[in-house]
JSON list of C-alpha atoms in Angstrom, two decimals:
[
{"chain": "C", "resi": 285, "resn": "UNK", "atom": "CA", "xyz": [2.05, -10.26, -16.39]},
{"chain": "C", "resi": 286, "resn": "UNK", "atom": "CA", "xyz": [4.94, -9.62, -14.05]},
{"chain": "C", "resi": 287, "resn": "UNK", "atom": "CA", "xyz": [5.82, -12.25, -11.52]},
{"chain": "C", "resi": 288, "resn": "UNK", "atom": "CA", "xyz": [7.00, -11.85, -7.95]},
{"chain": "C", "resi": 289, "resn": "UNK", "atom": "CA", "xyz": [10.06, -9.65, -7.74]},
{"chain": "C", "resi": 290, "resn": "UNK", "atom": "CA", "xyz": [12.61, -9.46, -4.96]},
{"chain": "C", "resi": 291, "resn": "UNK", "atom": "CA", "xyz": [15.50, -7.16, -4.22]},
{"chain": "C", "resi": 292, "resn": "UNK", "atom": "CA", "xyz": [18.37, -7.24, -3.80]},
{"chain": "C", "resi": 293, "resn": "UNK", "atom": "CA", "xyz": [19.21, -10.47, -5.58]},
{"chain": "C", "resi": 294, "resn": "UNK", "atom": "CA", "xyz": [22.37, -10.82, -3.49]},
{"chain": "C", "resi": 295, "resn": "UNK", "atom": "CA", "xyz": [23.37, -9.24, -0.20]},
{"chain": "C", "resi": 296, "resn": "UNK", "atom": "CA", "xyz": [26.63, -9.58, 1.66]},
{"chain": "C", "resi": 297, "resn": "UNK", "atom": "CA", "xyz": [26.76, -8.12, 5.14]},
{"chain": "C", "resi": 298, "resn": "UNK", "atom": "CA", "xyz": [28.88, -8.23, 8.23]},
{"chain": "C", "resi": 299, "resn": "UNK", "atom": "CA", "xyz": [27.80, -9.99, 11.37]},
{"chain": "C", "resi": 300, "resn": "UNK", "atom": "CA", "xyz": [25.82, -7.67, 13.61]},
{"chain": "C", "resi": 301, "resn": "UNK", "atom": "CA", "xyz": [24.49, -5.43, 10.85]},
{"chain": "C", "resi": 302, "resn": "UNK", "atom": "CA", "xyz": [20.79, -5.07, 9.99]},
{"chain": "C", "resi": 303, "resn": "UNK", "atom": "CA", "xyz": [19.46, -6.01, 6.54]},
{"chain": "C", "resi": 304, "resn": "UNK", "atom": "CA", "xyz": [16.22, -5.36, 4.70]},
{"chain": "C", "resi": 305, "resn": "UNK", "atom": "CA", "xyz": [14.88, -7.60, 1.96]},
{"chain": "C", "resi": 306, "resn": "UNK", "atom": "CA", "xyz": [12.09, -6.49, -0.30]},
{"chain": "C", "resi": 307, "resn": "UNK", "atom": "CA", "xyz": [9.30, -8.38, -2.05]},
{"chain": "C", "resi": 308, "resn": "UNK", "atom": "CA", "xyz": [6.83, -7.12, -4.64]},
{"chain": "C", "resi": 309, "resn": "UNK", "atom": "CA", "xyz": [4.02, -9.67, -5.15]},
{"chain": "C", "resi": 310, "resn": "UNK", "atom": "CA", "xyz": [2.01, -10.42, -8.27]},
{"chain": "C", "resi": 311, "resn": "UNK", "atom": "CA", "xyz": [-0.60, -7.74, -8.85]},
{"chain": "C", "resi": 312, "resn": "UNK", "atom": "CA", "xyz": [-3.94, -8.81, -7.40]},
{"chain": "C", "resi": 313, "resn": "UNK", "atom": "CA", "xyz": [-2.49, -11.38, -5.03]},
{"chain": "C", "resi": 314, "resn": "UNK", "atom": "CA", "xyz": [-3.59, -10.60, -1.51]},
{"chain": "C", "resi": 315, "resn": "UNK", "atom": "CA", "xyz": [-1.59, -13.32, 0.23]},
{"chain": "C", "resi": 316, "resn": "UNK", "atom": "CA", "xyz": [2.18, -12.99, 0.67]},
{"chain": "C", "resi": 317, "resn": "UNK", "atom": "CA", "xyz": [4.64, -15.44, 2.21]},
{"chain": "C", "resi": 318, "resn": "UNK", "atom": "CA", "xyz": [8.28, -15.46, 3.18]},
{"chain": "C", "resi": 319, "resn": "UNK", "atom": "CA", "xyz": [10.33, -18.66, 3.23]},
{"chain": "C", "resi": 320, "resn": "UNK", "atom": "CA", "xyz": [13.99, -19.38, 3.92]},
{"chain": "C", "resi": 321, "resn": "UNK", "atom": "CA", "xyz": [16.05, -21.97, 2.09]},
{"chain": "C", "resi": 322, "resn": "UNK", "atom": "CA", "xyz": [19.26, -23.12, 3.66]},
{"chain": "C", "resi": 323, "resn": "UNK", "atom": "CA", "xyz": [21.44, -26.19, 3.17]},
{"chain": "C", "resi": 324, "resn": "UNK", "atom": "CA", "xyz": [20.74, -27.76, 6.49]},
{"chain": "C", "resi": 325, "resn": "UNK", "atom": "CA", "xyz": [17.07, -26.88, 6.92]},
{"chain": "C", "resi": 326, "resn": "UNK", "atom": "CA", "xyz": [15.55, -27.07, 3.47]},
{"chain": "C", "resi": 327, "resn": "UNK", "atom": "CA", "xyz": [12.62, -24.75, 2.76]},
{"chain": "C", "resi": 328, "resn": "UNK", "atom": "CA", "xyz": [11.18, -23.19, 5.92]},
{"chain": "C", "resi": 329, "resn": "UNK", "atom": "CA", "xyz": [8.12, -21.02, 6.29]},
{"chain": "C", "resi": 330, "resn": "UNK", "atom": "CA", "xyz": [8.77, -17.71, 8.02]},
{"chain": "C", "resi": 331, "resn": "UNK", "atom": "CA", "xyz": [5.69, -15.47, 7.88]},
{"chain": "C", "resi": 332, "resn": "UNK", "atom": "CA", "xyz": [2.37, -15.06, 6.05]},
{"chain": "C", "resi": 333, "resn": "UNK", "atom": "CA", "xyz": [0.27, -11.96, 5.30]},
{"chain": "C", "resi": 334, "resn": "UNK", "atom": "CA", "xyz": [-3.34, -12.03, 4.14]},
{"chain": "C", "resi": 335, "resn": "UNK", "atom": "CA", "xyz": [-5.07, -8.77, 3.41]},
{"chain": "C", "resi": 336, "resn": "UNK", "atom": "CA", "xyz": [-5.56, -6.70, 6.55]},
{"chain": "C", "resi": 337, "resn": "UNK", "atom": "CA", "xyz": [-5.50, -9.69, 8.89]},
{"chain": "C", "resi": 338, "resn": "UNK", "atom": "CA", "xyz": [-2.82, -10.08, 11.53]},
{"chain": "C", "resi": 339, "resn": "UNK", "atom": "CA", "xyz": [0.16, -11.88, 10.00]},
{"chain": "C", "resi": 340, "resn": "UNK", "atom": "CA", "xyz": [1.03, -15.46, 10.88]},
{"chain": "C", "resi": 341, "resn": "UNK", "atom": "CA", "xyz": [4.50, -15.09, 12.38]},
{"chain": "C", "resi": 342, "resn": "UNK", "atom": "CA", "xyz": [4.78, -18.64, 13.63]},
{"chain": "C", "resi": 343, "resn": "UNK", "atom": "CA", "xyz": [7.81, -19.45, 11.48]},
{"chain": "C", "resi": 344, "resn": "UNK", "atom": "CA", "xyz": [10.07, -16.56, 12.46]},
{"chain": "C", "resi": 345, "resn": "UNK", "atom": "CA", "xyz": [13.14, -18.12, 14.09]},
{"chain": "C", "resi": 346, "resn": "UNK", "atom": "CA", "xyz": [13.86, -15.32, 16.57]},
{"chain": "C", "resi": 347, "resn": "UNK", "atom": "CA", "xyz": [12.84, -11.81, 17.54]},
{"chain": "C", "resi": 348, "resn": "UNK", "atom": "CA", "xyz": [15.64, -10.48, 15.34]},
{"chain": "C", "resi": 349, "resn": "UNK", "atom": "CA", "xyz": [13.36, -11.25, 12.40]},
{"chain": "C", "resi": 350, "resn": "UNK", "atom": "CA", "xyz": [10.40, -9.04, 11.52]},
{"chain": "C", "resi": 351, "resn": "UNK", "atom": "CA", "xyz": [8.35, -8.26, 8.45]},
{"chain": "C", "resi": 352, "resn": "UNK", "atom": "CA", "xyz": [5.81, -5.74, 7.38]},
{"chain": "C", "resi": 353, "resn": "UNK", "atom": "CA", "xyz": [3.54, -5.29, 4.45]},
{"chain": "C", "resi": 354, "resn": "UNK", "atom": "CA", "xyz": [2.62, -1.78, 3.48]},
{"chain": "C", "resi": 355, "resn": "UNK", "atom": "CA", "xyz": [-0.59, -0.98, 1.65]},
{"chain": "C", "resi": 356, "resn": "UNK", "atom": "CA", "xyz": [-1.35, -4.64, 1.14]},
{"chain": "C", "resi": 357, "resn": "UNK", "atom": "CA", "xyz": [1.33, -4.95, -1.49]},
{"chain": "C", "resi": 358, "resn": "UNK", "atom": "CA", "xyz": [5.11, -4.64, -1.03]},
{"chain": "C", "resi": 359, "resn": "UNK", "atom": "CA", "xyz": [6.65, -6.46, 1.91]},
{"chain": "C", "resi": 360, "resn": "UNK", "atom": "CA", "xyz": [9.95, -5.96, 3.71]},
{"chain": "C", "resi": 361, "resn": "UNK", "atom": "CA", "xyz": [11.69, -8.64, 5.76]},
{"chain": "C", "resi": 362, "resn": "UNK", "atom": "CA", "xyz": [14.12, -7.17, 8.27]},
{"chain": "C", "resi": 363, "resn": "UNK", "atom": "CA", "xyz": [16.84, -9.11, 10.06]},
{"chain": "C", "resi": 364, "resn": "UNK", "atom": "CA", "xyz": [18.48, -7.24, 12.92]},
{"chain": "C", "resi": 365, "resn": "UNK", "atom": "CA", "xyz": [21.95, -7.96, 14.28]},
{"chain": "C", "resi": 366, "resn": "UNK", "atom": "CA", "xyz": [22.59, -10.59, 11.61]},
{"chain": "C", "resi": 367, "resn": "UNK", "atom": "CA", "xyz": [24.35, -13.81, 12.52]},
{"chain": "C", "resi": 368, "resn": "UNK", "atom": "CA", "xyz": [26.25, -16.20, 10.29]},
{"chain": "C", "resi": 369, "resn": "UNK", "atom": "CA", "xyz": [23.48, -18.78, 10.62]},
{"chain": "C", "resi": 370, "resn": "UNK", "atom": "CA", "xyz": [21.14, -16.29, 8.92]},
{"chain": "C", "resi": 371, "resn": "UNK", "atom": "CA", "xyz": [22.98, -16.93, 5.65]},
{"chain": "C", "resi": 372, "resn": "UNK", "atom": "CA", "xyz": [20.43, -18.44, 3.29]},
{"chain": "C", "resi": 373, "resn": "UNK", "atom": "CA", "xyz": [18.23, -17.71, 0.31]},
{"chain": "C", "resi": 374, "resn": "UNK", "atom": "CA", "xyz": [15.11, -15.80, 1.32]},
{"chain": "C", "resi": 375, "resn": "UNK", "atom": "CA", "xyz": [12.17, -16.53, -0.93]},
{"chain": "C", "resi": 376, "resn": "UNK", "atom": "CA", "xyz": [8.97, -14.58, -1.25]},
{"chain": "C", "resi": 377, "resn": "UNK", "atom": "CA", "xyz": [5.75, -15.97, -2.70]},
{"chain": "C", "resi": 378, "resn": "UNK", "atom": "CA", "xyz": [2.27, -14.66, -3.35]},
{"chain": "C", "resi": 379, "resn": "UNK", "atom": "CA", "xyz": [-1.11, -16.23, -4.03]},
{"chain": "C", "resi": 380, "resn": "UNK", "atom": "CA", "xyz": [-4.75, -15.49, -4.56]},
{"chain": "C", "resi": 381, "resn": "UNK", "atom": "CA", "xyz": [-6.89, -15.60, -1.44]},
{"chain": "C", "resi": 382, "resn": "UNK", "atom": "CA", "xyz": [-9.58, -17.90, -2.85]},
{"chain": "C", "resi": 383, "resn": "UNK", "atom": "CA", "xyz": [-8.14, -21.22, -1.75]},
{"chain": "C", "resi": 384, "resn": "UNK", "atom": "CA", "xyz": [-10.99, -23.39, -2.90]},
{"chain": "C", "resi": 385, "resn": "UNK", "atom": "CA", "xyz": [-10.72, -22.21, -6.50]},
{"chain": "C", "resi": 386, "resn": "UNK", "atom": "CA", "xyz": [-7.01, -21.61, -6.82]},
{"chain": "C", "resi": 387, "resn": "UNK", "atom": "CA", "xyz": [-5.79, -24.05, -4.19]},
{"chain": "C", "resi": 388, "resn": "UNK", "atom": "CA", "xyz": [-3.81, -21.12, -2.85]},
{"chain": "C", "resi": 389, "resn": "UNK", "atom": "CA", "xyz": [-1.08, -21.89, -5.37]},
{"chain": "C", "resi": 390, "resn": "UNK", "atom": "CA", "xyz": [1.97, -19.91, -4.36]},
{"chain": "C", "resi": 391, "resn": "UNK", "atom": "CA", "xyz": [4.16, -18.31, -7.01]},
{"chain": "C", "resi": 392, "resn": "UNK", "atom": "CA", "xyz": [7.72, -17.61, -5.97]},
{"chain": "C", "resi": 393, "resn": "UNK", "atom": "CA", "xyz": [10.16, -14.84, -6.65]},
{"chain": "C", "resi": 394, "resn": "UNK", "atom": "CA", "xyz": [13.81, -15.38, -7.57]},
{"chain": "C", "resi": 395, "resn": "UNK", "atom": "CA", "xyz": [14.96, -14.99, -3.97]},
{"chain": "C", "resi": 396, "resn": "UNK", "atom": "CA", "xyz": [17.57, -12.93, -2.17]},
{"chain": "C", "resi": 397, "resn": "UNK", "atom": "CA", "xyz": [20.82, -14.71, -1.42]},
{"chain": "C", "resi": 398, "resn": "UNK", "atom": "CA", "xyz": [22.08, -13.43, 1.93]},
{"chain": "C", "resi": 399, "resn": "UNK", "atom": "CA", "xyz": [25.62, -14.03, 3.10]},
{"chain": "C", "resi": 400, "resn": "UNK", "atom": "CA", "xyz": [26.63, -12.94, 6.59]},
{"chain": "C", "resi": 401, "resn": "UNK", "atom": "CA", "xyz": [30.39, -12.74, 7.07]},
{"chain": "I", "resi": 153, "resn": "UNK", "atom": "CA", "xyz": [1.17, -32.49, 12.10]},
{"chain": "I", "resi": 154, "resn": "UNK", "atom": "CA", "xyz": [1.93, -32.34, 8.42]},
{"chain": "I", "resi": 155, "resn": "UNK", "atom": "CA", "xyz": [4.98, -33.86, 6.82]},
{"chain": "I", "resi": 156, "resn": "UNK", "atom": "CA", "xyz": [6.31, -34.50, 3.32]},
{"chain": "I", "resi": 157, "resn": "UNK", "atom": "CA", "xyz": [8.99, -37.07, 2.62]},
{"chain": "I", "resi": 158, "resn": "UNK", "atom": "CA", "xyz": [11.03, -37.27, -0.54]},
{"chain": "I", "resi": 159, "resn": "UNK", "atom": "CA", "xyz": [13.21, -40.26, 0.15]},
{"chain": "I", "resi": 160, "resn": "UNK", "atom": "CA", "xyz": [15.35, -39.85, -2.96]},
{"chain": "I", "resi": 161, "resn": "UNK", "atom": "CA", "xyz": [17.97, -37.22, -2.26]},
{"chain": "I", "resi": 162, "resn": "UNK", "atom": "CA", "xyz": [19.66, -37.47, -5.66]},
{"chain": "I", "resi": 163, "resn": "UNK", "atom": "CA", "xyz": [18.87, -39.25, -8.91]},
{"chain": "I", "resi": 164, "resn": "UNK", "atom": "CA", "xyz": [21.09, -39.40, -11.95]},
{"chain": "I", "resi": 165, "resn": "UNK", "atom": "CA", "xyz": [19.96, -40.87, -15.27]},
{"chain": "I", "resi": 166, "resn": "UNK", "atom": "CA", "xyz": [20.98, -40.76, -18.89]},
{"chain": "I", "resi": 167, "resn": "UNK", "atom": "CA", "xyz": [18.99, -38.64, -21.26]},
{"chain": "I", "resi": 168, "resn": "UNK", "atom": "CA", "xyz": [15.83, -40.26, -22.71]},
{"chain": "I", "resi": 169, "resn": "UNK", "atom": "CA", "xyz": [15.38, -42.52, -19.71]},
{"chain": "I", "resi": 170, "resn": "UNK", "atom": "CA", "xyz": [12.13, -42.34, -17.74]},
{"chain": "I", "resi": 171, "resn": "UNK", "atom": "CA", "xyz": [12.46, -41.31, -14.11]},
{"chain": "I", "resi": 172, "resn": "UNK", "atom": "CA", "xyz": [10.02, -41.24, -11.20]},
{"chain": "I", "resi": 173, "resn": "UNK", "atom": "CA", "xyz": [10.34, -38.95, -8.20]},
{"chain": "I", "resi": 174, "resn": "UNK", "atom": "CA", "xyz": [8.63, -40.20, -5.07]},
{"chain": "I", "resi": 175, "resn": "UNK", "atom": "CA", "xyz": [6.64, -38.13, -2.60]},
{"chain": "I", "resi": 176, "resn": "UNK", "atom": "CA", "xyz": [4.89, -39.41, 0.51]},
{"chain": "I", "resi": 177, "resn": "UNK", "atom": "CA", "xyz": [2.87, -37.09, 2.74]},
{"chain": "I", "resi": 178, "resn": "UNK", "atom": "CA", "xyz": [1.27, -37.17, 6.17]},
{"chain": "I", "resi": 179, "resn": "UNK", "atom": "CA", "xyz": [-1.74, -35.17, 7.28]},
{"chain": "I", "resi": 180, "resn": "UNK", "atom": "CA", "xyz": [-4.80, -35.70, 9.42]},
{"chain": "I", "resi": 181, "resn": "UNK", "atom": "CA", "xyz": [-6.82, -33.25, 7.40]},
{"chain": "I", "resi": 182, "resn": "UNK", "atom": "CA", "xyz": [-9.39, -34.52, 4.92]},
{"chain": "I", "resi": 183, "resn": "UNK", "atom": "CA", "xyz": [-9.03, -31.54, 2.62]},
{"chain": "I", "resi": 184, "resn": "UNK", "atom": "CA", "xyz": [-5.59, -30.61, 1.42]},
{"chain": "I", "resi": 185, "resn": "UNK", "atom": "CA", "xyz": [-3.57, -29.68, -1.64]},
{"chain": "I", "resi": 186, "resn": "UNK", "atom": "CA", "xyz": [-0.41, -31.19, -3.02]},
{"chain": "I", "resi": 187, "resn": "UNK", "atom": "CA", "xyz": [2.09, -29.42, -5.23]},
{"chain": "I", "resi": 188, "resn": "UNK", "atom": "CA", "xyz": [5.23, -30.05, -7.21]},
{"chain": "I", "resi": 189, "resn": "UNK", "atom": "CA", "xyz": [7.77, -27.30, -7.81]},
{"chain": "I", "resi": 190, "resn": "UNK", "atom": "CA", "xyz": [10.92, -27.30, -9.94]},
{"chain": "I", "resi": 191, "resn": "UNK", "atom": "CA", "xyz": [14.03, -25.37, -8.90]},
{"chain": "I", "resi": 192, "resn": "UNK", "atom": "CA", "xyz": [16.50, -25.11, -11.79]},
{"chain": "I", "resi": 193, "resn": "UNK", "atom": "CA", "xyz": [20.08, -23.92, -11.23]},
{"chain": "I", "resi": 194, "resn": "UNK", "atom": "CA", "xyz": [18.88, -20.33, -11.53]},
{"chain": "I", "resi": 195, "resn": "UNK", "atom": "CA", "xyz": [17.22, -20.81, -8.16]},
{"chain": "I", "resi": 196, "resn": "UNK", "atom": "CA", "xyz": [13.64, -19.75, -8.77]},
{"chain": "I", "resi": 197, "resn": "UNK", "atom": "CA", "xyz": [10.90, -22.15, -7.66]},
{"chain": "I", "resi": 198, "resn": "UNK", "atom": "CA", "xyz": [8.64, -22.89, -10.62]},
{"chain": "I", "resi": 199, "resn": "UNK", "atom": "CA", "xyz": [5.14, -24.20, -10.01]},
{"chain": "I", "resi": 200, "resn": "UNK", "atom": "CA", "xyz": [4.39, -27.41, -11.92]},
{"chain": "I", "resi": 201, "resn": "UNK", "atom": "CA", "xyz": [1.12, -28.85, -10.66]},
{"chain": "I", "resi": 202, "resn": "UNK", "atom": "CA", "xyz": [-1.52, -28.68, -7.95]},
{"chain": "I", "resi": 203, "resn": "UNK", "atom": "CA", "xyz": [-3.81, -31.50, -6.86]},
{"chain": "I", "resi": 204, "resn": "UNK", "atom": "CA", "xyz": [-6.61, -31.39, -4.29]},
{"chain": "I", "resi": 205, "resn": "UNK", "atom": "CA", "xyz": [-7.40, -34.28, -2.00]},
{"chain": "I", "resi": 206, "resn": "UNK", "atom": "CA", "xyz": [-10.72, -35.02, -3.70]},
{"chain": "I", "resi": 207, "resn": "UNK", "atom": "CA", "xyz": [-9.28, -35.48, -7.15]},
{"chain": "I", "resi": 208, "resn": "UNK", "atom": "CA", "xyz": [-7.28, -38.68, -7.54]},
{"chain": "I", "resi": 209, "resn": "UNK", "atom": "CA", "xyz": [-7.31, -38.57, -11.30]},
{"chain": "I", "resi": 210, "resn": "UNK", "atom": "CA", "xyz": [-3.83, -38.85, -12.69]},
{"chain": "I", "resi": 211, "resn": "UNK", "atom": "CA", "xyz": [-2.59, -36.04, -14.84]},
{"chain": "I", "resi": 212, "resn": "UNK", "atom": "CA", "xyz": [-0.34, -35.89, -17.86]},
{"chain": "I", "resi": 213, "resn": "UNK", "atom": "CA", "xyz": [1.25, -32.77, -19.28]},
{"chain": "I", "resi": 214, "resn": "UNK", "atom": "CA", "xyz": [3.57, -33.49, -22.16]},
{"chain": "I", "resi": 215, "resn": "UNK", "atom": "CA", "xyz": [6.43, -35.60, -20.84]},
{"chain": "I", "resi": 216, "resn": "UNK", "atom": "CA", "xyz": [5.32, -35.04, -17.22]},
{"chain": "I", "resi": 217, "resn": "UNK", "atom": "CA", "xyz": [2.79, -37.16, -15.39]},
{"chain": "I", "resi": 218, "resn": "UNK", "atom": "CA", "xyz": [1.63, -37.36, -11.80]},
{"chain": "I", "resi": 219, "resn": "UNK", "atom": "CA", "xyz": [0.18, -40.29, -9.90]},
{"chain": "I", "resi": 220, "resn": "UNK", "atom": "CA", "xyz": [-1.84, -39.40, -6.80]},
{"chain": "I", "resi": 221, "resn": "UNK", "atom": "CA", "xyz": [-2.86, -42.29, -4.53]},
{"chain": "I", "resi": 222, "resn": "UNK", "atom": "CA", "xyz": [-4.61, -41.45, -1.27]},
{"chain": "I", "resi": 223, "resn": "UNK", "atom": "CA", "xyz": [-4.46, -45.09, -0.15]},
{"chain": "I", "resi": 224, "resn": "UNK", "atom": "CA", "xyz": [-0.69, -44.88, 0.08]},
{"chain": "I", "resi": 225, "resn": "UNK", "atom": "CA", "xyz": [-0.48, -41.09, 0.72]},
{"chain": "I", "resi": 226, "resn": "UNK", "atom": "CA", "xyz": [1.72, -40.69, -2.29]},
{"chain": "I", "resi": 227, "resn": "UNK", "atom": "CA", "xyz": [1.96, -38.14, -5.07]},
{"chain": "I", "resi": 228, "resn": "UNK", "atom": "CA", "xyz": [4.66, -39.33, -7.43]},
{"chain": "I", "resi": 229, "resn": "UNK", "atom": "CA", "xyz": [6.03, -37.48, -10.44]},
{"chain": "I", "resi": 230, "resn": "UNK", "atom": "CA", "xyz": [7.28, -39.18, -13.61]},
{"chain": "I", "resi": 231, "resn": "UNK", "atom": "CA", "xyz": [9.29, -37.62, -16.40]},
{"chain": "I", "resi": 232, "resn": "UNK", "atom": "CA", "xyz": [9.19, -39.61, -19.62]},
{"chain": "I", "resi": 233, "resn": "UNK", "atom": "CA", "xyz": [12.05, -39.44, -22.10]},
{"chain": "I", "resi": 234, "resn": "UNK", "atom": "CA", "xyz": [14.05, -37.15, -19.84]},
{"chain": "I", "resi": 235, "resn": "UNK", "atom": "CA", "xyz": [16.08, -34.28, -21.24]},
{"chain": "I", "resi": 236, "resn": "UNK", "atom": "CA", "xyz": [19.09, -32.38, -19.96]},
{"chain": "I", "resi": 237, "resn": "UNK", "atom": "CA", "xyz": [16.85, -29.34, -19.34]},
{"chain": "I", "resi": 238, "resn": "UNK", "atom": "CA", "xyz": [14.94, -31.39, -16.77]},
{"chain": "I", "resi": 239, "resn": "UNK", "atom": "CA", "xyz": [17.97, -31.26, -14.49]},
{"chain": "I", "resi": 240, "resn": "UNK", "atom": "CA", "xyz": [16.86, -29.43, -11.35]},
{"chain": "I", "resi": 241, "resn": "UNK", "atom": "CA", "xyz": [15.83, -29.92, -7.76]},
{"chain": "I", "resi": 242, "resn": "UNK", "atom": "CA", "xyz": [12.19, -30.96, -7.48]},
{"chain": "I", "resi": 243, "resn": "UNK", "atom": "CA", "xyz": [10.11, -30.28, -4.39]},
{"chain": "I", "resi": 244, "resn": "UNK", "atom": "CA", "xyz": [6.86, -31.83, -3.33]},
{"chain": "I", "resi": 245, "resn": "UNK", "atom": "CA", "xyz": [4.72, -29.72, -0.97]},
{"chain": "I", "resi": 246, "resn": "UNK", "atom": "CA", "xyz": [1.51, -29.96, 1.06]},
{"chain": "I", "resi": 247, "resn": "UNK", "atom": "CA", "xyz": [-0.94, -27.45, 2.47]},
{"chain": "I", "resi": 248, "resn": "UNK", "atom": "CA", "xyz": [-4.39, -27.61, 4.03]},
{"chain": "I", "resi": 249, "resn": "UNK", "atom": "CA", "xyz": [-7.21, -25.09, 3.98]},
{"chain": "I", "resi": 250, "resn": "UNK", "atom": "CA", "xyz": [-7.41, -24.79, 7.70]},
{"chain": "I", "resi": 251, "resn": "UNK", "atom": "CA", "xyz": [-7.47, -21.14, 8.61]},
{"chain": "I", "resi": 252, "resn": "UNK", "atom": "CA", "xyz": [-4.13, -20.12, 9.98]},
{"chain": "I", "resi": 253, "resn": "UNK", "atom": "CA", "xyz": [-2.33, -22.98, 8.29]},
{"chain": "I", "resi": 254, "resn": "UNK", "atom": "CA", "xyz": [-1.61, -21.41, 4.97]},
{"chain": "I", "resi": 255, "resn": "UNK", "atom": "CA", "xyz": [2.00, -22.33, 4.73]},
{"chain": "I", "resi": 256, "resn": "UNK", "atom": "CA", "xyz": [3.42, -24.89, 2.37]},
{"chain": "I", "resi": 257, "resn": "UNK", "atom": "CA", "xyz": [5.19, -27.81, 3.99]},
{"chain": "I", "resi": 258, "resn": "UNK", "atom": "CA", "xyz": [7.97, -28.93, 1.68]},
{"chain": "I", "resi": 259, "resn": "UNK", "atom": "CA", "xyz": [9.84, -32.16, 1.31]},
{"chain": "I", "resi": 260, "resn": "UNK", "atom": "CA", "xyz": [13.61, -32.05, 1.34]},
{"chain": "I", "resi": 261, "resn": "UNK", "atom": "CA", "xyz": [13.76, -32.11, -2.44]},
{"chain": "I", "resi": 262, "resn": "UNK", "atom": "CA", "xyz": [15.20, -34.51, -5.01]},
{"chain": "I", "resi": 263, "resn": "UNK", "atom": "CA", "xyz": [18.15, -33.37, -7.08]},
{"chain": "I", "resi": 264, "resn": "UNK", "atom": "CA", "xyz": [17.69, -34.78, -10.58]},
{"chain": "I", "resi": 265, "resn": "UNK", "atom": "CA", "xyz": [20.61, -34.85, -12.97]},
{"chain": "I", "resi": 266, "resn": "UNK", "atom": "CA", "xyz": [20.06, -35.81, -16.59]},
{"chain": "I", "resi": 267, "resn": "UNK", "atom": "CA", "xyz": [23.30, -36.72, -18.31]},
{"chain": "I", "resi": 268, "resn": "UNK", "atom": "CA", "xyz": [23.67, -36.38, -22.07]}
]
């Protein structure tokens, strides 16, 4: 079956502009995660969605970052007023909800490479 | 607090050599899961293996093997008879089942280069 897909694969934007990154999880996966991978910080958790529960936003670095998940499937990560330090690869992952059977194994998409000039 | 340490930043070996990637973790939880992911030059994180804290049995999959030792909080990964296609960055990760703590905590990664 299809894996996690993300779009765009690359995005170049100017400082101060808003960007939207999209993630389409594996069909049937109710949990969805966003991570950021940058040279200095490694892989950082940003936000987690599980079904209709309130998302875990504990990893969002500032209020310029937000995410939503519509219909329990596709998710959009929005960065407002982008800064150069936002340049990174943004990775999306999805998993089954049954942790005890699946271990909550997260399967990752190819990422969106964001460059803020 | 949870933490994963991959002390080896970069490893370079010649093809056909065996190589071990180290992973040490910290957690106060009694139930947790450990993972290894491979990130080839294409950039996508590829899931390799999952281990739960109650299963210390070592696992072998082809040329790959994993050694989980709770006594030393380690989950090391060995590639036997390495090949150029094994060149990638490898990440070790940890998560617990505590509600609200679903995120993966990653190590800094080990960049493995297999030279022909």
